[in-house]
Every structure is written in structure tokens, then in C-alpha cells.
CSV table of C-alpha atoms in Angstrom, one decimal:
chain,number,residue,atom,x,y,z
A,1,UNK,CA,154.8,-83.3,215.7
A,2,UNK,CA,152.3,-84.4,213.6
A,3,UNK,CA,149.7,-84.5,216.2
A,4,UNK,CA,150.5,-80.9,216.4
A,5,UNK,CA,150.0,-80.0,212.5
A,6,UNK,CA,146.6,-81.4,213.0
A,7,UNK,CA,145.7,-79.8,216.1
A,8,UNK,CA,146.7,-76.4,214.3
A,9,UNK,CA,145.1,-77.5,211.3
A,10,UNK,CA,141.3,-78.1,213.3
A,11,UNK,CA,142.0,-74.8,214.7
A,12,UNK,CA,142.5,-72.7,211.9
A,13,UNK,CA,139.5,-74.3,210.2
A,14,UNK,CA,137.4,-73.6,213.5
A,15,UNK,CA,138.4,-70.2,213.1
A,16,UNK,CA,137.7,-69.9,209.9
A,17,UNK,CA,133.9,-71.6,210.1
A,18,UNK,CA,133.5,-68.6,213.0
A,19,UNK,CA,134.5,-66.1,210.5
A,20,UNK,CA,132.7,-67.3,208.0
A,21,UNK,CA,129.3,-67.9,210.3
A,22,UNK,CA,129.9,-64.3,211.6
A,23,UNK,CA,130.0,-63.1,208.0
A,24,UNK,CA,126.5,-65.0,207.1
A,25,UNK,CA,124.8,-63.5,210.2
A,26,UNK,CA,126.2,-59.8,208.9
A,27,UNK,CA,125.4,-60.2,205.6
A,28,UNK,CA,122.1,-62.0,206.6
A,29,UNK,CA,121.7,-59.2,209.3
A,30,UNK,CA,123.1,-56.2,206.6
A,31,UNK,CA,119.9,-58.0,204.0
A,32,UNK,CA,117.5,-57.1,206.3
A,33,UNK,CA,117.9,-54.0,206.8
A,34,UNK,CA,118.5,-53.4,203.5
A,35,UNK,CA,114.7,-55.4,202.5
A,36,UNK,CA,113.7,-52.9,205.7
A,37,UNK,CA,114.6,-49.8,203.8
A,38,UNK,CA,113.3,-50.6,200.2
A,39,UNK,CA,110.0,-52.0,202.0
A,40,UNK,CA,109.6,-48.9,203.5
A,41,UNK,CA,111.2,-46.0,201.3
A,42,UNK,CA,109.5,-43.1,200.3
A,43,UNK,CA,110.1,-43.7,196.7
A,44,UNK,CA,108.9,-46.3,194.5
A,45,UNK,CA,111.0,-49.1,194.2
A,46,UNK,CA,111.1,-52.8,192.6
A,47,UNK,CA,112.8,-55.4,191.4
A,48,UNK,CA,112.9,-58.4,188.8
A,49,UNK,CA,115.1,-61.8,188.1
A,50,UNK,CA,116.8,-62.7,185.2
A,51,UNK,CA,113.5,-63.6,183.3
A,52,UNK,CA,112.3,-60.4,184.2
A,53,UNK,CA,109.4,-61.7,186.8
A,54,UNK,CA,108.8,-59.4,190.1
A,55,UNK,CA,110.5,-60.4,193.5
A,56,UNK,CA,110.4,-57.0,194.6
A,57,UNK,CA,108.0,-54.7,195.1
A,58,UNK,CA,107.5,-52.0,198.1
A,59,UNK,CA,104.8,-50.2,199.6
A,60,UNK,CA,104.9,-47.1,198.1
A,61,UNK,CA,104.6,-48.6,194.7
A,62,UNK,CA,101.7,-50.6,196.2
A,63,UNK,CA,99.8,-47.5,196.8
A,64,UNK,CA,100.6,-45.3,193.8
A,65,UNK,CA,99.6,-48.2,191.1
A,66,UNK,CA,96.8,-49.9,193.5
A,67,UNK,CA,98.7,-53.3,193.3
A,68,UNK,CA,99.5,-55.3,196.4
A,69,UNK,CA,102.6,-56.8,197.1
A,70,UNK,CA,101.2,-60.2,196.8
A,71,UNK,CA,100.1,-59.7,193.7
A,72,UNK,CA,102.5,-57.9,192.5
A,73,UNK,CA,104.9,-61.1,193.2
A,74,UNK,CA,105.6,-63.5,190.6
A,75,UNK,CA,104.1,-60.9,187.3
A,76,UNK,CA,106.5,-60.2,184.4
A,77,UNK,CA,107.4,-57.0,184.1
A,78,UNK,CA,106.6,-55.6,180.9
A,79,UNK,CA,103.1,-56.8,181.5
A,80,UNK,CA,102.6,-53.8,184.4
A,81,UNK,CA,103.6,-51.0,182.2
A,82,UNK,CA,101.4,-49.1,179.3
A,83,UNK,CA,102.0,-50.3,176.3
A,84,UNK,CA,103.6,-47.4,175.3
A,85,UNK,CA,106.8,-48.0,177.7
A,86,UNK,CA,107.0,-51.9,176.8
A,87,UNK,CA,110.1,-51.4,173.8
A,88,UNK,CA,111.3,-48.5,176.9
A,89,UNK,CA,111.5,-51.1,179.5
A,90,UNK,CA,112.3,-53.8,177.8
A,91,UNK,CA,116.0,-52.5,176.0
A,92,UNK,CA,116.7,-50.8,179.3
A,93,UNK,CA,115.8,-54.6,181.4
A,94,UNK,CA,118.3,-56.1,178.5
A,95,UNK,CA,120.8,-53.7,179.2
A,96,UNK,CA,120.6,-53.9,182.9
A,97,UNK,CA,121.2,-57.9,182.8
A,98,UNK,CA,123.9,-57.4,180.4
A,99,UNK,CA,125.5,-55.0,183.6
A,100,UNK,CA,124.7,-52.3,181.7
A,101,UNK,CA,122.5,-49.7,184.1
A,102,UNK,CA,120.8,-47.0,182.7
A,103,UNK,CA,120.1,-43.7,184.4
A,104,UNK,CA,117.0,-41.3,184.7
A,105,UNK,CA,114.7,-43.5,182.2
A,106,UNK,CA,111.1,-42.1,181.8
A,107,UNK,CA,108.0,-44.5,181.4
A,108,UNK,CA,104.7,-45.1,182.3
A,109,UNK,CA,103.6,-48.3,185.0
A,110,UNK,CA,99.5,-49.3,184.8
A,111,UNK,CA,97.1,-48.6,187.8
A,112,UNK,CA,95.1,-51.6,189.0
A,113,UNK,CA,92.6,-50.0,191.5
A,114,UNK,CA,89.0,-49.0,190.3
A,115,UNK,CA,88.3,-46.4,192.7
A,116,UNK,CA,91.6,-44.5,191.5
A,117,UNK,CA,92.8,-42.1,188.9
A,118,UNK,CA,92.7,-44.5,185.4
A,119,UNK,CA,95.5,-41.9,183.8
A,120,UNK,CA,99.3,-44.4,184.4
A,121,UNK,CA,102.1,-43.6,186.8
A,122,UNK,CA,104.5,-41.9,184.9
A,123,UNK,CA,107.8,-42.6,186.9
A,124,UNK,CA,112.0,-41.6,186.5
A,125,UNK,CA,114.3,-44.9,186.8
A,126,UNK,CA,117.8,-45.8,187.4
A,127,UNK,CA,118.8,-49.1,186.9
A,128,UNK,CA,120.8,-51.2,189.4
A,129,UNK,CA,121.9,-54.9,188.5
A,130,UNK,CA,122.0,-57.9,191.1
A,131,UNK,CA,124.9,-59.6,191.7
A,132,UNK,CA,125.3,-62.6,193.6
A,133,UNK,CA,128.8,-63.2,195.4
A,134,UNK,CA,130.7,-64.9,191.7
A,135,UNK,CA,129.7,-61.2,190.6
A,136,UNK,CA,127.0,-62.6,188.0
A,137,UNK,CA,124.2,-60.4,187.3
A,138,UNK,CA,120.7,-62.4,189.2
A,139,UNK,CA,118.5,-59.4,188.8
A,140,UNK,CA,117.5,-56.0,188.0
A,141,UNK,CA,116.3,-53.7,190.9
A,142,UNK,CA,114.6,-50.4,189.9
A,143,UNK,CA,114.6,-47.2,192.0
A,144,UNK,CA,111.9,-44.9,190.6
A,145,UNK,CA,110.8,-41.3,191.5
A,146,UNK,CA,107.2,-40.6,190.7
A,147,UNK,CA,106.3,-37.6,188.4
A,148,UNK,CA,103.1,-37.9,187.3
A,149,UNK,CA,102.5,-34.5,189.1
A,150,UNK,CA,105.0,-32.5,187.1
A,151,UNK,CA,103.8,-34.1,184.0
A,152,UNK,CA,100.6,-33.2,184.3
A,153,UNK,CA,101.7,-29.9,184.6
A,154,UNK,CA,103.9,-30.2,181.8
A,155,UNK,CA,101.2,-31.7,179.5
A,156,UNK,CA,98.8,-28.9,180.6
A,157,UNK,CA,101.3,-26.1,179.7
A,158,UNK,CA,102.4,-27.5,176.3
A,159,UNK,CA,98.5,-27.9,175.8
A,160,UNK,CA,98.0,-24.3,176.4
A,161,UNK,CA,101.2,-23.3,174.8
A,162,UNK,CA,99.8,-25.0,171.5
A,163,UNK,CA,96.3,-23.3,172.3
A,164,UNK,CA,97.7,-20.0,172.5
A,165,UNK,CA,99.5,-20.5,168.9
A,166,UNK,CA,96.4,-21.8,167.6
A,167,UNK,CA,94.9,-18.3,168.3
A,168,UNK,CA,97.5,-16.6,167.4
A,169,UNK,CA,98.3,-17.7,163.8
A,170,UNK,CA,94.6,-18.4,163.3
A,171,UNK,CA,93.6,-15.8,161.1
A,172,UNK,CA,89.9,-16.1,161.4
A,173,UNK,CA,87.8,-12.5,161.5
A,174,UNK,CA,86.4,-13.3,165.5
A,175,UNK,CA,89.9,-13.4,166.7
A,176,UNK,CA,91.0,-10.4,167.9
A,177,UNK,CA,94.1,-8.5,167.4
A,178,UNK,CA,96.7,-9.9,169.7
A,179,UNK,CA,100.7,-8.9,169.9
A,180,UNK,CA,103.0,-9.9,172.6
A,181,UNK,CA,106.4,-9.4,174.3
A,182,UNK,CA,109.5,-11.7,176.0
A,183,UNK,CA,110.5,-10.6,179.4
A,184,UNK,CA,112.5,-7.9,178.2
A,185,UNK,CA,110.0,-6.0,175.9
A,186,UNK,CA,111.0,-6.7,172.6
A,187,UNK,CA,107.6,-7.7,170.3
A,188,UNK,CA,107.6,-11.5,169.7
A,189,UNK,CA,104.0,-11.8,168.6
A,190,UNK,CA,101.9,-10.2,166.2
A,191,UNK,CA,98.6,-11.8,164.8
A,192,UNK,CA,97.2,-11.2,161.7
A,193,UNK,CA,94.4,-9.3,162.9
A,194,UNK,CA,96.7,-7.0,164.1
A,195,UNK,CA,98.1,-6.5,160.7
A,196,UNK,CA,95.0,-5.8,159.5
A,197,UNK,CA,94.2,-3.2,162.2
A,198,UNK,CA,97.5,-1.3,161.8
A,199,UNK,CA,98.8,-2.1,158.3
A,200,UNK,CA,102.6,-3.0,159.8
A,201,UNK,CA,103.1,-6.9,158.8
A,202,UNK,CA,104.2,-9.1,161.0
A,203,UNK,CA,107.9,-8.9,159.8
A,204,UNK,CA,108.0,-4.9,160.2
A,205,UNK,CA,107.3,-5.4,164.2
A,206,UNK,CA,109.2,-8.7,165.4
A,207,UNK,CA,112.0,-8.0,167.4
A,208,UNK,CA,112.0,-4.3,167.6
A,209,UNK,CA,111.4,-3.2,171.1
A,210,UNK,CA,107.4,-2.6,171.9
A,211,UNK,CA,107.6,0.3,173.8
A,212,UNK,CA,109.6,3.1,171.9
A,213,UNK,CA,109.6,1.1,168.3
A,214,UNK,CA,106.2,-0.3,167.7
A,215,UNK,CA,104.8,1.7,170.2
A,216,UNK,CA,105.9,5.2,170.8
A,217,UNK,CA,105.2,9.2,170.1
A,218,UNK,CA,107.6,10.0,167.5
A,219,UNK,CA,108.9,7.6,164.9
A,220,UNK,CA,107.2,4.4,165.7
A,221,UNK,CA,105.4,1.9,163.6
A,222,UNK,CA,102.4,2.9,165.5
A,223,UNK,CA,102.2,6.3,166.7
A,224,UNK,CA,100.5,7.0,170.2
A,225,UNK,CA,98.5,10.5,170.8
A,226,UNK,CA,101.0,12.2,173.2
A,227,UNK,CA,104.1,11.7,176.1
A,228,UNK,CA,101.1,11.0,178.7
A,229,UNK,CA,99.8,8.1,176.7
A,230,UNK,CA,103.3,6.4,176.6
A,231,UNK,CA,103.5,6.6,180.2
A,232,UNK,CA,100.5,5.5,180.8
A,233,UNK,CA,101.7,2.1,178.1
A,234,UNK,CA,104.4,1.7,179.6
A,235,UNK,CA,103.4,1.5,183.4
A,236,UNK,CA,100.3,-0.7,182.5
A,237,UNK,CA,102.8,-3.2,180.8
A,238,UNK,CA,105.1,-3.2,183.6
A,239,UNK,CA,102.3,-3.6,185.7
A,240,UNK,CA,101.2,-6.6,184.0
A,241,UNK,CA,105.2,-8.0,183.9
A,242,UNK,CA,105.1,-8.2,187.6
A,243,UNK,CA,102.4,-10.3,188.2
A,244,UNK,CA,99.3,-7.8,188.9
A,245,UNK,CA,96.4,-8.2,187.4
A,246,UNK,CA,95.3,-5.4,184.7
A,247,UNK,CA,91.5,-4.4,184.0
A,248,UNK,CA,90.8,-3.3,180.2
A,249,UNK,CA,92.0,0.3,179.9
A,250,UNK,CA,91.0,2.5,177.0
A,251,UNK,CA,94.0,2.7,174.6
A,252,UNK,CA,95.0,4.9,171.3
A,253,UNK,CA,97.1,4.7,168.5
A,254,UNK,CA,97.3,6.4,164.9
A,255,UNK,CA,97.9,3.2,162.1
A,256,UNK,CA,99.8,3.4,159.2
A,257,UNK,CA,96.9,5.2,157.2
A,258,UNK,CA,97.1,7.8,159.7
A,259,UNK,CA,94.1,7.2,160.9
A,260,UNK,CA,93.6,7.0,164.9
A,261,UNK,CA,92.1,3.4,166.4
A,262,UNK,CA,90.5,3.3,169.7
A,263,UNK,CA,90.2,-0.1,171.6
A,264,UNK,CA,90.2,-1.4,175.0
A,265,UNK,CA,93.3,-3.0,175.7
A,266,UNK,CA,93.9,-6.1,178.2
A,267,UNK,CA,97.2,-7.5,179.1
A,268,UNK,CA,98.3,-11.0,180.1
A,269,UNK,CA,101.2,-12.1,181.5
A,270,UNK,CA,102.8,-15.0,180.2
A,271,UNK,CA,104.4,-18.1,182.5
A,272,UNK,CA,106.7,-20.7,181.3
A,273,UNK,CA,106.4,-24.8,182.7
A,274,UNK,CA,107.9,-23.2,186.3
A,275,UNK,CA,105.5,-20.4,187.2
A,276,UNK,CA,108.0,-17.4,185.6
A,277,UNK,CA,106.9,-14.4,184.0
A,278,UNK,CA,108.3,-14.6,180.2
A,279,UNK,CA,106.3,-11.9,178.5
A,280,UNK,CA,103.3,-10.6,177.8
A,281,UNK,CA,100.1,-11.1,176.0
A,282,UNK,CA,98.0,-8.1,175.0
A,283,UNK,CA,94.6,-8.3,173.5
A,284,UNK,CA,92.6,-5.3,171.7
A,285,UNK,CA,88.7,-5.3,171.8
A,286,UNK,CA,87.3,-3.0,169.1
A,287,UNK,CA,84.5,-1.2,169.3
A,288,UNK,CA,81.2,-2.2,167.0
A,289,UNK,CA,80.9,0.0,164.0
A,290,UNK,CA,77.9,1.5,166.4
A,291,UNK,CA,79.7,2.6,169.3
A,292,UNK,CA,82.3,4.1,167.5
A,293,UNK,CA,79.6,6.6,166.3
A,294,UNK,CA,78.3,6.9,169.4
A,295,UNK,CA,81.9,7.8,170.7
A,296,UNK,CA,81.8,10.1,168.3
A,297,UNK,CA,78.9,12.0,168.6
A,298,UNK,CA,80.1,12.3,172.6
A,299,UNK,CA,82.9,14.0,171.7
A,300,UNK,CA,81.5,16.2,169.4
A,301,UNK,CA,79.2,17.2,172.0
A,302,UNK,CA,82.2,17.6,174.2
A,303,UNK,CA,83.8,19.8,172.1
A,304,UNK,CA,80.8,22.0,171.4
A,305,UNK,CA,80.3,22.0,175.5
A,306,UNK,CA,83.9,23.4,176.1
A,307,UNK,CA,83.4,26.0,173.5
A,308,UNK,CA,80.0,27.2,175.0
A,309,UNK,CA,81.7,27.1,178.1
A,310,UNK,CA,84.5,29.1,177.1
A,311,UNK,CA,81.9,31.6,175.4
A,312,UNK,CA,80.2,32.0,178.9
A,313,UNK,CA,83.5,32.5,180.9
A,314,UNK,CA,84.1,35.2,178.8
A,315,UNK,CA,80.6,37.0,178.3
A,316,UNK,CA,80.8,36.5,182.4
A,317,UNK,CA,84.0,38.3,182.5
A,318,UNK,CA,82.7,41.1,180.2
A,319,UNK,CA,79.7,41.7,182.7
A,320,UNK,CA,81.2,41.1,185.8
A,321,UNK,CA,83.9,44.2,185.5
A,322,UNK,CA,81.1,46.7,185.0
A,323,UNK,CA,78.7,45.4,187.9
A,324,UNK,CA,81.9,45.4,190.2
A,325,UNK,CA,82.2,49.8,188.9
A,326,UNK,CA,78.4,50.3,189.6
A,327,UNK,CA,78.6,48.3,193.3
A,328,UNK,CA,81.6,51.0,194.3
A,329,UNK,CA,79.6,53.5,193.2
A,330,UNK,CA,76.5,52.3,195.0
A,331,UNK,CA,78.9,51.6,198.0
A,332,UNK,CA,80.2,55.5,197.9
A,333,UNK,CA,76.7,57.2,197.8
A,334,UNK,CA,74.7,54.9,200.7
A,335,UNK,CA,77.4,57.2,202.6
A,336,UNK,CA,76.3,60.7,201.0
A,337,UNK,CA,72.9,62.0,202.1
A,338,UNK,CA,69.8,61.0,200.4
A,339,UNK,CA,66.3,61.4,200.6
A,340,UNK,CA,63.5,58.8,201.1
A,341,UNK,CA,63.3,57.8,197.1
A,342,UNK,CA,66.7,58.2,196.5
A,343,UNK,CA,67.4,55.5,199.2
A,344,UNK,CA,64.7,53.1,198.2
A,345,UNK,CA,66.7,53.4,194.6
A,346,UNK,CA,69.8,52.3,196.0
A,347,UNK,CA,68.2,49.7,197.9
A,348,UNK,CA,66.5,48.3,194.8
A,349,UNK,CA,69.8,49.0,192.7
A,350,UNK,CA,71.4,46.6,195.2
A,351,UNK,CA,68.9,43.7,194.6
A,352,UNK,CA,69.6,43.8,191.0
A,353,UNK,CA,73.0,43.7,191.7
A,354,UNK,CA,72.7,40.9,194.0
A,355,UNK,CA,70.8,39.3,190.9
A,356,UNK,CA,72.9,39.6,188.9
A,357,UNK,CA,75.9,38.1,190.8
A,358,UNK,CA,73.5,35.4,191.6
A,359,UNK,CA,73.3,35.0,187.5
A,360,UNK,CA,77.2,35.5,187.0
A,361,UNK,CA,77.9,32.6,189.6
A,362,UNK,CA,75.8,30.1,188.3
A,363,UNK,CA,77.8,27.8,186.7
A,364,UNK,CA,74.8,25.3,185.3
A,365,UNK,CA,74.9,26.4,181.3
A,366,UNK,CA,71.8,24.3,180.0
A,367,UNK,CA,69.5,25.9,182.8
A,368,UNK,CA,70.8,29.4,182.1
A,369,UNK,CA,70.3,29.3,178.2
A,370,UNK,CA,66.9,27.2,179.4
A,371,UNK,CA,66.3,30.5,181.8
A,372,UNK,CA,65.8,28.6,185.0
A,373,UNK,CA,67.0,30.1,187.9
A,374,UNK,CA,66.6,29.0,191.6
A,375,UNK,CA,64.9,30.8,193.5
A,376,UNK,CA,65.3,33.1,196.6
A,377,UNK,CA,63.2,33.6,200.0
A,378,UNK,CA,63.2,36.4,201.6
A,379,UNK,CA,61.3,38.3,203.8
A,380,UNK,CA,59.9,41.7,202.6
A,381,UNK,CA,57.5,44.5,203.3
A,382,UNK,CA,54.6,45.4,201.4
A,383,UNK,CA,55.2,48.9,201.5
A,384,UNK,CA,58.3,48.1,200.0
């Protein structure tokens, strides 16, 4: 009986040495492929002991920081970040060996290799303690996402987001007028030069609706000449809102004095951090004091140009009735009988009046007050 207790007994622990062998050669096999993965992920991943020295560190972390896996080995951690990130890393290592694993932690890791980019790695973390198989914490592993990309991106819209406030509230006299819209048309900008160049403060124009309330035809801050002139506002701004690029147009407006301001007007659009349009920017380029006189002049000289012009259409109208009575009559008597001279009469009546339509066609008003006139070849007898 007792030979059988121990037989049983060497059996079970056989049994349980094979179970416990096949469970080191899984768990040896299961390590492997898990060192496999991390070694080759496409994401940056590491890992640290208790003391917080590397024992893990894969190859696409190699190449973004320029630091070998050899040499990566063995450093303490804080002393591969900026110095910037050290109190970051540091409370979130502490944490992370106290089993407490933080998520979606920004900082910044150095880069090692001359030849690359000296700006840091700027990399997203979660935190993922080590246990051993007593469920004590042996280490930290890291897995990262790199977004130096986006933060570049970032970092060069916030620089031109503070560069385009810098113009804007910078009242300085070379800065031009500038106002601007959100994506749906109400006025969220308007810089002091504009204040100046309408006479509406900023507080009279915020938040009312550009087209219709600070720009409009009827009882608008800023009046605009006619309906046409709206239109024409209104489709160059939704032009500009879709994404197409607008070319300076002329553009119109009456300020509060009454008095009527011509400019060339440009219009931006305006993209948040993703690429999105989220308003507008439009900019006013005023004419020197010089052109404005020369504008002036031209349509002076306009004016005076469609008044001659009027003058002629109707001193044309007045002559042309009477020549069209004397051609009839001419018409009726070349079929009545006439002598020799009488003929000759007609025929020379009909040149004139031939001339004279010449004269009443010509629309060219400079060369006929200057009395040009083109010429006509004909053939002709001398007897004639």
C-alpha cells in the first residue's frame, strides 16, 4: 500500500515538472515573440528597471533619436530627454513604479546623430508597469507615438496666429486697414486703421454681420455705392470662403463723414491647426494722396467725354433727319427728266450727301472737332 502512495506520489510530481516545463517553454516561447514585436513595431517603444536605467529599447526609436540599441542599453532615463521633460518624466516614472500608469503623457526625448535634425523628438506615452510572476512592479515599459510632425505644425500655426494679432492690434500708420470674418460672416476683426478710415470703432462693428450690417446699401455702418456693388462683395467673399484665390479688386464705400473711399481690396482666407476655412481676412490698399488726384482728374475727363458724346448724338440726330428728306427728294427727281446740268447737280448733290453720311457715321469725336477726316479714292473724270 504504501509502495503504491509513493508510486502515485512520483507520478503526480512527474506530471506536474511536465506541466510546469511546458509552461516555461510557452512563456519562454510567448517572451519572444513578445521582444519580436516591440523590436520591430512601428512605433517608438522602450523600457526601464526599477532604477529607471534602459533595458529596452527598439528600432524605431533607434532611428528617430539617432541612438543605437547598444548604446541606448544601460543609460538612465531622464538623462535622454530635454531638460524640459526631466520633472515630466520623472513623476510619471515614480507613478508608474508605484503601479500607477499614466496615459497620453507629452515630452520631449534628445537626438544623438550629427547629420540629423538638432530640434528633440517630441513623443505621446502611455505607461505600462512590469510585473514579475509575485505581481511586484520590475519595470516601466513605455509605448510612445511620435508627433514631432504635428507639432511642428502646431507651433507654426500658433506662431502665425500670434503674427497675425501682432498686425492686427498694432496700430502703427504702415499697417493697413484690415477687418475680418468667422466662417459664418459675422465681423470678428477690425484694426485700428480701419477705424481711422471709416470712423466706426471697433466696438460699433464686432459681431454684427459683414455683409448687410457693416457692409451694405441701406443702413449700414458703411454704406456701399449701389445693389451691384453688394453683389459684387458678397460673391468675392464667398469666393475667398471656399478656398479660391482672389486678385485685388477695386472696392467702394461711403464712411461715416459721408465721404466715399476708394481702395483695392484683397481677401484671405483663414485656416485653423487642421487645414479648415474659419473666416476671412480682408486687407485695403489705399491709394497715395497722388493717385487719388489722378483718379480724379480721369473721371472728370470721363464725365466731360460722356457729355460731349451725348452733345454729338444729338447734333447727329438733328442733321441726319433732314439729309435723309433731301436724299428722297434727290431719289424722286433722278426718275423725272432732266437736262445735262441738272443731272450733273444731282450727281454732285449726291456726293455731298454721301459726305455727309460719311461725317454723321464717324464715331471718333477728337478727330472730328480736330477736322480730320479719312479720306476717300475714287476714280473720276476730268471733265467731271
Amino acid at each position: 500500500r504504501a509502495d503504491s502512495v509513493d508510486s502515485n506520489t512520483k507520478t503526480i510530481h512527474t506530471k506536474l515538472n511536465d506541466l510546469k516545463i511546458d509552461g516555461i517553454q510557452d512563456l519562454e516561447a510567448v517572451t519572444a515573440e513578445m521582444v519580436r514585436l516591440i523590436e520591430t513595431a512601428s512605433v517608438p517603444i522602450f523600457a526601464v528597471d526599477v532604477d529607471g536605467h534602459v533595458n529596452g529599447w527598439n528600432t524605431k526609436l533607434a532611428e528617430l533619436t539617432g541612438l543605437p540599441v547598444d548604446e541606448a542599453i544601460g543609460k538612465h532615463l531622464l538623462t535622454l530627454v530635454e531638460d524640459s521633460s526631466v520633472d515630466t518624466v520623472s513623476k510619471m516614472l515614480e507613478l508608474a513604479l508605484h503601479g500607477k500608469e499614466e496615459r497620453n503623457v507629452e515630452f520631449e526625448i534628445k537626438t544623438h546623430e550629427p547629420s540629423m535634425d538638432s530640434s528633440p523628438i517630441s513623443l505621446i506615452v502611455n505607461a505600462c508597469a512590469s510585473r514579475d510572476v509575485r505581481d511586484s512592479v520590475v519595470g516601466v515599459c513605455f509605448i510612445a507615438q511620435d508627433v514631432t510632425g504635428q507639432k511642428n505644425i502646431l507651433d507654426k500655426f500658433t506662431r502665425i496666429e500670434g503674427d497675425y494679432r501682432a498686425i492686427i492690434q498694432n496700430p502703427h500708420p504702415l499697417i493697413p486697414p484690415i477687418f475680418g470674418t468667422d466662417q459664418f460672416g459675422w465681423c470678428s476683426e477690425w484694426n485700428s486703421a480701419m477705424t481711422k478710415l471709416t470712423g466706426w470703432r471697433r466696438d460699433d462693428v464686432i459681431d454684427k454681420m459683414l455683409l448687410g450690417e457693416v457692409f451694405g446699401t441701406q443702413t449700414a455702418c458703411c454704406r456701399l455705392q449701389n445693389q451691384e456693388a453688394f453683389v459684387n462683395f458678397g460673391v468675392v467673399l464667398n469666393t475667398a470662403m471656399t478656398g479660391q484665390e482672389s486678385e485685388k479688386i477695386p472696392f467702394g464705400f461711403f464712411a461715416r463723414n459721408g465721404k466715399h473711399v476708394e481702395c483695392l481690396l484683397c481677401v484671405s482666407k483663414r485656416l485653423d491647426r487642421e487645414g479648415a476655412v474659419t473666416g476671412l481676412f480682408c486687407f485695403l490698399q489705399l491709394a497715395s494722396h497722388e493717385l487719388q488726384q489722378a483718379l480724379h482728374v480721369q473721371r472728370l475727363s470721363e464725365q466731360t467725354a460722356l457729355k460731349r458724346l451725348k452733345v454729338l448724338a444729338y447734333i447727329r440726330r438733328q442733321i441726319r433727319n433732314p439729309l435723309s428728306g433731301i436724299i428722297f427728294s434727290r431719289k424722286m427727281l433722278e426718275g423725272t427728266n432732266l437736262g445735262e446740268e441738272q443731272k450733273n447737280i444731282l450727281r454732285t448733290s449726291a456726293q455731298c450727301q454721301r459726305q455727309l453720311n460719311k461725317i454723321l457715321d464717324d464715331t471718333d469725336l477728337d478727330s472730328i472737332i480736330d477736322g480730320y477726316l479719312d479720306l476717300e479714292m475714287l476714280e473720276f473724270k476730268l471733265h467731271e
